[in-house]
Coordinates of C-alpha atoms in Angstrom, one line a residue:
Chain B
M1 CA 19.3 -1.8 -1.2
S2 CA 17.2 0.2 1.2
D3 CA 14.1 -1.2 2.9
T4 CA 12.0 1.4 1.1
W5 CA 13.1 0.2 -2.3
I6 CA 12.6 -3.5 -1.3
V7 CA 9.0 -2.7 -0.4
A8 CA 8.5 -0.6 -3.6
E9 CA 9.9 -3.5 -5.7
K10 CA 7.5 -6.0 -4.0
E11 CA 4.6 -3.6 -4.6
L12 CA 5.4 -3.3 -8.3
L13 CA 5.7 -7.1 -8.6
D14 CA 2.4 -7.6 -6.8
L15 CA 0.5 -5.0 -8.8
R16 CA 1.8 -6.3 -12.1
R17 CA -0.1 -9.5 -11.3
D18 CA -3.1 -7.9 -9.8
R19 CA -6.3 -8.4 -11.7
L20 CA -8.1 -5.3 -10.2
F21 CA -5.2 -3.1 -11.1
A22 CA -5.2 -4.4 -14.7
I23 CA -8.9 -3.8 -15.0
L24 CA -8.8 -0.2 -13.6
I25 CA -5.8 0.9 -15.7
G26 CA -7.2 -0.9 -18.8
F27 CA -10.5 1.0 -18.3
L28 CA -8.8 4.3 -17.9
A29 CA -6.6 3.8 -20.9
I30 CA -9.5 2.7 -23.1
A31 CA -11.7 5.6 -22.0
S32 CA -8.9 8.1 -22.6
L33 CA -8.1 6.6 -25.9
I34 CA -11.7 6.6 -27.2
S35 CA -12.0 10.3 -26.1
V36 CA -8.8 11.3 -27.9
A37 CA -9.6 9.1 -31.0
V38 CA -13.1 10.7 -31.3
A39 CA -11.7 14.2 -31.0
S40 CA -8.9 13.4 -33.4
A41 CA -11.4 12.1 -36.0
D42 CA -13.3 15.4 -35.6
F43 CA -10.1 17.4 -36.0
R44 CA -9.3 15.4 -39.2
N45 CA -12.8 16.2 -40.6
Q46 CA -12.3 19.9 -40.0
L47 CA -8.9 19.8 -41.6
D48 CA -10.3 17.8 -44.6
A49 CA -13.2 20.2 -44.9
Y50 CA -10.8 23.2 -44.9
N51 CA -8.5 21.5 -47.5
L52 CA -11.5 20.7 -49.7
Y53 CA -12.6 24.3 -49.5
V54 CA -9.2 25.6 -50.4
T55 CA -9.1 23.1 -53.4
N56 CA -12.5 24.2 -54.6
L57 CA -11.6 27.8 -54.3
A58 CA -8.4 27.2 -56.4
Q59 CA -10.3 25.2 -59.0
S60 CA -12.9 28.0 -59.4
G61 CA -10.1 30.4 -60.2
S62 CA -10.7 32.5 -57.1
T63 CA -7.7 34.4 -55.8
V64 CA -9.3 34.8 -52.4
T65 CA -7.2 33.2 -49.6
A66 CA -9.4 31.2 -47.1
A67 CA -8.5 31.8 -43.5
A68 CA -7.2 28.7 -41.9
P69 CA -9.3 27.4 -39.0
Q70 CA -7.7 27.8 -35.5
L71 CA -7.0 24.2 -34.8
F72 CA -4.7 23.3 -31.9
P73 CA -4.0 19.5 -31.9
L74 CA -3.3 19.3 -28.1
K75 CA -6.8 20.5 -27.5
L76 CA -7.9 17.0 -28.5
L77 CA -6.5 15.7 -25.2
R78 CA -9.2 17.5 -23.2
G79 CA -11.3 14.3 -22.8
G80 CA -8.3 12.3 -21.6
I81 CA -7.4 15.0 -19.1
E82 CA -11.0 15.1 -17.8
Y83 CA -10.9 11.3 -17.3
L84 CA -7.7 11.6 -15.4
E85 CA -9.2 14.3 -13.3
I86 CA -12.2 12.3 -12.2
L87 CA -11.5 8.6 -12.8
G88 CA -7.8 8.8 -12.4
A89 CA -8.2 10.3 -9.0
L90 CA -10.8 7.7 -8.1
F91 CA -8.5 4.8 -9.2
A92 CA -5.6 6.4 -7.4
I93 CA -7.6 6.3 -4.2
V94 CA -8.7 2.7 -4.8
L95 CA -5.0 1.6 -5.4
G96 CA -3.8 3.6 -2.4
Y97 CA -6.4 2.1 -0.1
G98 CA -5.9 -1.4 -1.6
T99 CA -2.2 -1.5 -0.9
I100 CA -2.7 -0.9 2.8
A101 CA -5.9 -2.7 3.3
K102 CA -4.5 -5.9 1.7
E103 CA -1.6 -5.9 4.2
K104 CA -4.0 -5.4 7.1
Y105 CA -6.6 -8.0 6.3
R106 CA -4.3 -10.6 4.9
G107 CA -2.2 -10.5 8.0
T108 CA 1.1 -9.9 6.2
L109 CA 1.5 -6.7 8.2
A110 CA 2.5 -8.6 11.3
L111 CA 5.3 -10.4 9.4
F112 CA 6.5 -7.1 8.0
L113 CA 6.4 -5.3 11.4
S114 CA 8.4 -8.1 13.1
R115 CA 11.4 -7.3 10.7
P116 CA 14.2 -4.8 11.6
V117 CA 13.0 -2.2 9.1
S118 CA 13.3 1.6 9.3
R119 CA 10.5 3.8 10.5
F120 CA 9.2 5.1 7.2
S121 CA 10.1 2.2 4.9
F122 CA 6.6 0.8 4.8
A123 CA 4.9 4.0 3.8
G124 CA 7.8 5.1 1.7
G125 CA 8.0 1.8 -0.2
K126 CA 4.2 1.8 -0.8
V127 CA 4.1 5.4 -2.0
L128 CA 7.3 5.0 -4.1
G129 CA 5.9 1.8 -5.7
L130 CA 2.6 3.4 -6.6
S131 CA 4.3 6.6 -7.8
I132 CA 6.3 4.5 -10.2
V133 CA 3.1 2.7 -11.3
W134 CA 1.4 6.1 -12.0
L135 CA 4.5 7.4 -13.8
G136 CA 4.3 4.3 -16.1
V137 CA 0.5 4.8 -16.6
V138 CA 1.0 8.6 -17.5
V139 CA 3.8 7.8 -19.9
V140 CA 1.8 5.1 -21.7
L141 CA -1.3 7.3 -21.8
T142 CA 0.7 10.2 -23.1
A143 CA 2.4 8.2 -25.8
V144 CA -0.9 6.5 -26.9
S145 CA -2.7 9.9 -27.0
L146 CA 0.1 11.4 -29.0
V147 CA 0.0 8.5 -31.5
A148 CA -3.8 8.8 -31.8
V149 CA -3.6 12.5 -32.4
V150 CA -1.0 12.0 -35.1
T151 CA -2.4 8.9 -36.8
I152 CA -6.1 9.5 -36.5
G153 CA -6.2 13.3 -36.5
H154 CA -3.3 13.7 -39.0
A155 CA -2.4 16.6 -36.7
P156 CA 0.9 18.3 -37.1
I157 CA 2.8 17.8 -33.9
G158 CA 6.0 19.8 -33.3
G159 CA 8.7 19.8 -30.7
I160 CA 6.9 22.5 -28.7
D161 CA 3.8 20.4 -28.6
V162 CA 5.7 17.4 -27.2
A163 CA 7.2 19.7 -24.6
R164 CA 3.8 21.0 -23.6
L165 CA 2.5 17.4 -23.5
L166 CA 5.4 16.3 -21.2
I167 CA 4.8 19.1 -18.8
A168 CA 1.1 18.3 -18.6
G169 CA 2.0 14.6 -18.1
G170 CA 4.2 15.7 -15.2
F171 CA 1.3 17.5 -13.6
A172 CA -0.9 14.5 -14.2
W173 CA 1.6 12.3 -12.3
L174 CA 1.7 14.7 -9.4
Y175 CA -2.1 14.8 -9.2
L176 CA -2.4 11.0 -9.2
V177 CA 0.4 10.7 -6.6
F178 CA -1.5 13.2 -4.4
W179 CA -4.6 11.0 -4.3
T180 CA -2.8 7.8 -3.9
A181 CA -0.7 9.0 -1.0
L182 CA -3.8 10.6 0.7
A183 CA -5.6 7.2 0.5
V184 CA -2.5 5.4 1.9
G185 CA -2.4 7.8 4.9
L186 CA -6.1 7.7 5.6
T187 CA -6.3 3.9 5.4
A188 CA -3.3 3.5 7.7
L189 CA -4.9 5.8 10.2
S190 CA -8.3 4.2 10.3
T191 CA -8.9 1.3 12.7
R192 CA -11.7 0.0 10.5
L193 CA -10.5 -0.5 6.9
S194 CA -13.7 0.8 5.3
T195 CA -13.4 4.1 7.2
G196 CA -10.2 5.1 5.4
L197 CA -11.8 4.4 2.0
I198 CA -15.0 6.2 2.9
V199 CA -13.2 9.3 4.1
A200 CA -11.0 9.4 1.0
L201 CA -14.1 9.0 -1.2
V202 CA -15.9 11.8 0.6
I203 CA -12.8 14.1 0.0
W204 CA -12.8 13.0 -3.7
L205 CA -16.5 13.8 -4.0
A206 CA -16.1 17.2 -2.5
F207 CA -12.9 18.3 -4.2
V208 CA -13.2 16.5 -7.6
L209 CA -16.9 16.7 -8.3
I210 CA -18.8 19.1 -6.1
I211 CA -16.5 22.2 -5.7
P212 CA -15.4 22.3 -9.3
Q213 CA -19.0 21.9 -10.4
I214 CA -20.1 24.8 -8.1
G215 CA -17.4 26.9 -9.6
D216 CA -18.3 26.0 -13.1
T217 CA -22.0 26.7 -12.5
M218 CA -21.2 30.1 -11.0
D219 CA -19.1 31.1 -14.0
P220 CA -21.2 33.5 -16.1
D221 CA -19.3 32.4 -19.3
N222 CA -20.6 28.8 -18.7
Q223 CA -24.3 29.8 -18.9
V224 CA -24.5 29.4 -22.7
P225 CA -22.9 26.6 -24.7
G226 CA -19.8 28.0 -26.5
G227 CA -19.5 30.8 -23.9
L228 CA -21.8 33.7 -23.0
F229 CA -19.4 36.4 -24.1
A230 CA -18.4 34.7 -27.3
T231 CA -22.1 34.1 -28.3
L232 CA -22.9 37.8 -27.7
N233 CA -19.8 38.7 -29.7
I234 CA -18.4 40.7 -26.8
Q235 CA -14.7 41.4 -27.1
K236 CA -12.2 40.4 -24.4
T237 CA -11.7 43.9 -23.1
D238 CA -15.4 44.5 -22.8
E239 CA -15.8 41.1 -21.2
L240 CA -13.3 42.1 -18.5
S241 CA -15.0 45.4 -17.9
V242 CA -18.3 43.6 -17.5
L243 CA -16.8 41.1 -15.1
A244 CA -15.2 44.0 -13.1
Q245 CA -18.7 44.9 -12.0
F246 CA -19.0 41.5 -10.5
S247 CA -15.5 41.2 -8.9
A248 CA -16.8 40.2 -5.5
F249 CA -18.9 37.4 -7.0
D250 CA -16.0 36.3 -9.2
G251 CA -13.7 36.3 -6.3
I252 CA -15.9 33.9 -4.4
R253 CA -16.3 31.7 -7.4
N254 CA -12.5 31.7 -8.0
G255 CA -11.9 31.1 -4.3
L256 CA -14.1 28.1 -4.4
E257 CA -12.4 26.7 -7.4
V258 CA -8.9 27.1 -6.2
S259 CA -9.7 25.3 -2.9
S260 CA -9.8 22.2 -5.1
V261 CA -6.6 20.5 -6.1
T262 CA -8.5 19.2 -9.1
K263 CA -9.0 22.7 -10.4
H264 CA -5.3 23.4 -10.0
F265 CA -4.5 20.4 -12.1
E266 CA -7.1 21.3 -14.7
R267 CA -6.0 24.9 -15.0
L268 CA -2.4 23.8 -15.4
T269 CA -3.0 21.1 -18.0
F270 CA -5.6 23.2 -19.9
A271 CA -3.1 26.1 -20.1
F272 CA -0.1 24.0 -21.1
L273 CA -2.1 22.0 -23.7
G274 CA -3.7 25.1 -25.0
I275 CA -7.2 23.8 -24.2
K276 CA -8.0 27.2 -22.8
D277 CA -7.9 29.6 -25.8
Q278 CA -6.1 32.3 -24.0
Y279 CA -3.0 30.1 -23.6
N280 CA -2.8 28.2 -26.9
Q281 CA -0.9 30.9 -28.8
L282 CA 1.3 32.0 -25.9
P283 CA 5.0 31.0 -25.8
L284 CA 5.8 28.4 -23.2
G285 CA 7.6 30.8 -21.0
L286 CA 4.6 33.0 -20.6
V287 CA 2.4 30.0 -19.8
W288 CA 4.8 29.1 -17.1
T289 CA 4.8 32.6 -15.7
A290 CA 1.0 32.6 -15.6
M291 CA 0.7 29.1 -14.2
L292 CA 3.5 29.2 -11.7
P293 CA 1.3 29.7 -8.6
Y294 CA -0.8 26.7 -9.6
A295 CA 2.3 24.6 -10.3
I296 CA 3.6 25.5 -6.9
T297 CA 0.4 24.7 -5.1
L298 CA -0.1 21.3 -6.9
T299 CA 3.5 20.3 -6.1
A300 CA 3.1 21.5 -2.5
A301 CA -0.2 19.6 -2.1
T302 CA 1.4 16.4 -3.5
L303 CA 4.4 16.8 -1.1
A304 CA 2.0 17.4 1.8
S305 CA 0.0 14.3 0.9
V306 CA 3.2 12.2 0.7
V307 CA 4.4 13.5 4.1
F308 CA 1.0 12.8 5.5
A309 CA 1.1 9.2 4.3
A310 CA 4.6 8.8 5.8
L311 CA 3.6 10.2 9.1
A312 CA 0.3 8.3 9.3
T313 CA 1.8 4.9 8.2
T314 CA 4.3 4.4 10.9
R315 CA 4.9 1.3 12.9
R316 CA 3.2 2.9 15.8
T317 CA -0.1 3.7 14.0
L318 CA -0.1 0.4 12.2
Q319 CA 0.6 -1.5 15.5
R320 CA -2.1 0.4 17.3
N321 CA -4.6 -0.4 14.6
Q322 CA -3.5 -4.1 14.6
S323 CA -4.3 -4.5 18.2
Chain E
M1 CA 25.6 -21.2 33.9
T2 CA 22.9 -20.8 31.2
T3 CA 22.1 -17.3 30.0
S4 CA 18.5 -16.2 29.2
A5 CA 17.4 -16.0 25.7
I6 CA 14.1 -14.5 26.8
S7 CA 13.7 -12.6 30.1
T8 CA 10.7 -10.7 31.2
S9 CA 10.2 -8.6 34.2
A10 CA 6.7 -7.7 35.4
L11 CA 5.7 -7.5 31.8
S12 CA 2.1 -6.2 31.5
R13 CA -0.3 -5.1 28.9
S14 CA -3.8 -3.8 29.1
F15 CA -6.4 -2.8 26.5
G16 CA -8.5 -0.1 28.1
A17 CA -9.8 -1.6 31.3
H18 CA -9.0 -5.2 30.3
Q19 CA -5.7 -6.5 31.7
A20 CA -4.5 -9.0 29.0
L21 CA -1.2 -9.7 30.7
A22 CA -0.2 -9.0 34.3
D23 CA 3.3 -8.9 35.8
L24 CA 4.8 -11.7 33.7
T25 CA 8.2 -12.5 35.0
L26 CA 9.8 -15.3 33.2
D27 CA 13.2 -16.6 32.0
V28 CA 13.7 -18.9 29.1
A29 CA 17.3 -20.2 28.8
Q30 CA 19.1 -20.4 25.5
G31 CA 18.5 -23.5 23.5
E32 CA 15.2 -24.3 25.3
V33 CA 11.9 -25.1 23.6
F34 CA 9.4 -23.3 25.7
G35 CA 5.6 -24.0 25.5
L36 CA 3.2 -21.4 26.7
L37 CA -0.2 -22.9 27.5
G38 CA -3.5 -21.4 28.5
H39 CA -7.1 -21.3 27.5
N40 CA -8.5 -18.9 24.9
G41 CA -8.0 -15.3 26.0
A42 CA -5.4 -16.2 28.7
G43 CA -2.9 -13.8 27.2
K44 CA -0.7 -16.1 25.1
T45 CA -0.9 -14.2 21.9
T46 CA -0.5 -10.9 23.7
T47 CA 2.7 -12.3 25.3
V48 CA 4.1 -13.2 21.9
N49 CA 3.1 -9.9 20.4
L50 CA 4.9 -8.1 23.3
L51 CA 8.0 -10.2 22.9
T52 CA 8.1 -9.7 19.1
T53 CA 7.6 -5.9 19.5
L54 CA 4.3 -6.0 17.7
L55 CA 2.8 -4.5 20.9
E56 CA 4.3 -2.1 23.4
P57 CA 4.0 -3.1 27.1
T58 CA 2.0 -0.8 29.4
A59 CA 4.3 -1.8 32.2
G60 CA 7.4 -3.9 32.8
D61 CA 10.0 -4.9 30.3
A62 CA 11.4 -7.9 28.4
S63 CA 14.7 -8.6 26.8
I64 CA 15.4 -11.0 23.9
S65 CA 19.1 -12.0 23.6
G66 CA 19.9 -9.0 25.7
H67 CA 17.9 -6.5 23.7
S68 CA 15.1 -4.7 25.5
V69 CA 11.7 -4.6 23.8
K70 CA 11.2 -1.1 25.1
T71 CA 14.5 0.6 24.4
D72 CA 16.0 -1.6 21.7
A73 CA 13.1 -2.9 19.6
A74 CA 15.1 -2.9 16.4
G75 CA 17.8 -5.0 18.1
V76 CA 15.0 -7.5 19.2
R77 CA 13.6 -7.7 15.6
A78 CA 17.1 -8.4 14.2
C79 CA 17.5 -11.5 16.4
I80 CA 14.0 -13.1 16.2
G81 CA 12.0 -15.1 13.8
Y82 CA 8.2 -15.0 14.0
L83 CA 5.4 -17.3 12.7
P84 CA 2.0 -15.8 13.4
E85 CA -1.1 -17.8 13.8
N86 CA -2.8 -18.4 10.3
V87 CA 0.2 -17.0 8.5
Q88 CA -0.5 -15.3 5.2
F89 CA 1.7 -14.2 2.3
Y90 CA 1.5 -12.2 -0.9
D91 CA -0.7 -14.6 -3.0
N92 CA 0.3 -13.0 -6.3
L93 CA 4.0 -13.7 -5.6
T94 CA 5.8 -17.0 -6.0
L95 CA 7.3 -18.8 -3.1
L96 CA 10.8 -17.6 -4.0
E97 CA 9.6 -14.0 -4.4
N98 CA 7.9 -14.0 -1.1
L99 CA 10.9 -15.5 0.7
R100 CA 13.3 -13.1 -1.1
F101 CA 11.2 -10.2 0.1
F102 CA 11.3 -11.2 3.8
A103 CA 14.9 -12.2 3.6
R104 CA 15.9 -8.8 2.2
L105 CA 13.9 -7.1 4.9
S106 CA 15.9 -9.1 7.4
G107 CA 19.1 -7.9 6.0
L108 CA 20.1 -10.7 3.6
R109 CA 21.4 -9.0 0.4
R110 CA 21.7 -12.1 -1.8
P111 CA 19.3 -14.5 -0.2
D112 CA 18.7 -17.1 -3.0
A113 CA 21.3 -19.6 -1.8
R114 CA 20.1 -19.3 1.8
I115 CA 16.5 -19.7 0.7
R116 CA 17.3 -22.9 -1.2
D117 CA 19.2 -24.2 1.9
V118 CA 16.2 -23.5 4.1
L119 CA 13.7 -25.0 1.7
G120 CA 16.0 -28.1 1.5
F121 CA 16.1 -28.3 5.3
L122 CA 12.3 -28.2 5.4
D123 CA 12.1 -30.8 2.6
F124 CA 10.0 -28.3 0.6
T125 CA 11.6 -28.1 -2.8
G126 CA 10.1 -27.9 -6.3
H127 CA 7.6 -25.1 -5.5
D128 CA 9.9 -22.1 -6.1
T129 CA 8.0 -20.7 -9.0
Q130 CA 4.5 -21.6 -7.8
R131 CA 2.3 -18.7 -6.5
V132 CA 1.7 -18.9 -2.8
G133 CA -2.0 -18.2 -3.4
T134 CA -2.3 -21.8 -4.6
F135 CA -0.7 -23.4 -1.5
S136 CA -2.6 -25.5 1.1
K137 CA -2.6 -24.6 4.8
G138 CA 0.2 -27.1 5.5
M139 CA 2.4 -25.7 2.7
R140 CA 1.8 -22.1 3.9
Q141 CA 2.9 -23.2 7.3
R142 CA 6.1 -24.5 5.9
V143 CA 6.7 -21.2 4.1
G144 CA 5.9 -19.5 7.4
I145 CA 8.7 -21.5 9.1
A146 CA 11.0 -20.8 6.2
Q147 CA 10.5 -17.0 6.3
A148 CA 11.0 -17.1 10.1
V149 CA 14.3 -18.9 10.0
L150 CA 15.9 -17.4 6.8
H151 CA 18.1 -15.0 8.7
S152 CA 19.1 -17.7 11.4
P153 CA 17.5 -15.9 14.3
A154 CA 18.6 -16.7 17.9
V155 CA 15.0 -17.0 19.1
L156 CA 12.0 -18.3 17.2
F157 CA 8.4 -17.3 18.2
L158 CA 5.6 -19.6 17.0
D159 CA 2.0 -18.5 17.7
E160 CA -0.3 -21.5 17.6
P161 CA 1.8 -23.2 14.9
T162 CA -0.4 -26.3 14.7
S163 CA -3.6 -24.4 14.3
G164 CA -5.6 -25.8 11.4
L165 CA -3.0 -28.4 10.4
D166 CA -3.9 -32.0 9.7
P167 CA -2.2 -34.8 11.8
E168 CA 0.5 -35.2 9.1
G169 CA 1.2 -31.5 9.1
V170 CA 1.3 -31.5 12.9
R171 CA 3.9 -34.3 12.9
T172 CA 6.0 -32.6 10.2
L173 CA 5.9 -29.3 12.2
R174 CA 6.9 -31.0 15.4
E175 CA 9.9 -32.7 13.7
T176 CA 10.9 -29.4 12.2
I177 CA 10.8 -27.6 15.6
V178 CA 12.9 -30.4 17.2
R179 CA 15.5 -30.3 14.4
L180 CA 15.7 -26.5 14.5
N181 CA 16.4 -26.7 18.2
H182 CA 18.8 -29.6 18.0
E183 CA 20.7 -28.8 14.9
F184 CA 20.9 -25.0 15.2
G185 CA 20.5 -24.5 18.9
M186 CA 17.6 -22.2 18.2
T187 CA 15.6 -21.1 21.3
I188 CA 11.9 -21.7 20.5
F189 CA 9.0 -20.0 22.2
M190 CA 5.6 -21.4 21.2
N191 CA 1.9 -20.9 22.1
T192 CA -0.2 -23.9 21.6
H193 CA -3.4 -25.7 22.6
L194 CA -2.1 -29.1 21.5
L195 CA -0.8 -30.5 24.8
S196 CA 0.3 -33.8 23.2
E197 CA 2.7 -31.9 21.0
V198 CA 4.0 -29.9 24.0
T199 CA 5.0 -33.1 25.7
K200 CA 6.9 -34.2 22.7
T201 CA 8.7 -31.0 21.8
C202 CA 9.0 -28.7 24.8
T203 CA 11.7 -28.7 27.4
S204 CA 9.9 -26.3 29.7
I205 CA 6.4 -24.9 30.0
G206 CA 4.4 -22.0 31.4
I207 CA 0.7 -21.8 32.0
L208 CA -1.2 -18.5 31.8
N209 CA -4.5 -18.0 33.4
H210 CA -6.4 -14.7 32.9
G211 CA -3.1 -13.0 32.0
R212 CA -1.2 -14.3 35.0
L213 CA 1.6 -16.9 34.9
V214 CA 0.4 -19.7 37.3
H215 CA 3.1 -22.3 36.5
H216 CA 6.6 -22.2 35.0
D217 CA 9.0 -25.2 35.2
S218 CA 10.9 -27.6 33.1
M219 CA 8.8 -30.4 31.5
T220 CA 10.7 -33.0 33.5
N221 CA 9.9 -31.3 36.8
T222 CA 6.3 -30.6 35.9
L223 CA 5.7 -34.2 35.0
A224 CA 7.6 -35.5 38.1
A225 CA 5.5 -33.4 40.4
F226 CA 2.4 -35.4 39.6
P227 CA 1.5 -39.1 39.7
A228 CA 3.1 -41.0 36.8
D229 CA -0.2 -42.0 35.3
E230 CA -1.3 -38.4 34.8
S231 CA -0.9 -36.9 31.4
L232 CA 0.1 -33.3 30.7
E233 CA -3.6 -32.7 29.9
D234 CA -4.6 -33.8 33.4
I235 CA -1.8 -31.7 35.0
Y236 CA -2.7 -28.7 32.9
F237 CA -6.4 -28.8 34.0
Q238 CA -5.3 -29.3 37.7
L239 CA -2.9 -26.3 37.6
D240 CA -5.3 -24.1 35.6
S241 CA -8.3 -24.8 37.8
A242 CA -6.3 -24.4 41.0
A243 CA -5.3 -20.9 39.8
A244 CA -8.9 -19.9 38.7

């Protein structure tokens, strides 16, 4: 059994009995569940209204076929994704910070460092333990959301939907690991415990809230509820030719958005779950093709964050900050 | 001929402009119980931190059971046990889980039998499934000793082991130190303020004053060099003030 796994195992055991962890995850689960449940209930109402309309048409002897509403059940998960985007990232930072901070202020770090352990076992074990925790959280949230969509929304879920959901869950896991590892590294590097948390929260504020918000505000289509172009009944081709006149502006807006890892996560999950209309009828292969750059950057960002945590949380930096 | 369990050569450590330890040259033979005395800020904890590889020296070197703290820190860690001042554990974990964690980190693959042996030796049974967060200071100190000796280290470092203990706890700890030394031949290096305990447990002592070793001899020689009616406390103050 490697030192890294020994640390990860201890971390899992410790977190399982940690009250703050239970509260954070419970809150995230309830918020996501309520969001999905409300959306599912709305979905069910739309479905019922359509079915009633069809029944009434048939009873009146009409031979007209009513067009089915364009309902995509995975769209119901939008609220849950947005909670993960903001609260999930915040809680990932809190847990990443907490796992290092507790060792430092409790004084258990000295006991650990006096053991013949390998160079990266401390950081590796911490990040591995928290990654397993986030994997469990994502699996549970995904399963609960799926059950809510099926039972409350009476939404038809097929194999392809489950596949899309699993892919989105994978990206959610990468996104949470990114924030947790970043907080681990920053807390290990900082001599004063609060500095690591403050720096991580400033990064969170900038990349999760401010930059995506600026991008959204600059998006012309977001100026009117329901979309500017849709409200004006402008077709997609015309929309693109209008936007072509503002390519420099849109380039800046897009550049701002893609500088945020949160936007990468959002674009990926919105595409795979079909929350963005342009992707919900596309075959999975084409969604992959369109989203590959984002998938690569999110994966690379997560790997970079884990490497940063490993390099920052060495015996040398921890010893330096102990003294 | 006795071999050195601990040997330091001009070991020094400074923090910025502050010289916490200067040119410490010292030998502690195998099987000794060595007490390092000194006032607050004399450099005792810095010395222990250097010898346990928790700090790196700015100059000089030290070896523990032949392993250099500078060039073979991993070798040092493998052969030492360490009890820090005010030892803390993972409060959410039980006694057994805490000890398993530290035992595995020390290389014990199936540590449960060894843990039970050590807890039996320390007369600390019946608390295996209790969370350490509920333990008193004295109980934590015993857990601290247990985690430090689980892997049968050659040298045991104790930093202010009696700090915060009640008289009963102090006596139990003293008896434990003596038994570890007598029954297992463990070399023990301890920092302490409690001079009465040093007289009862240590075979040799050193006195640090402002980071410099001002006295190092066996307990017998130290006591013999002064009038018979003088206690170690009187001797300590004489040596310490002479160096100041």
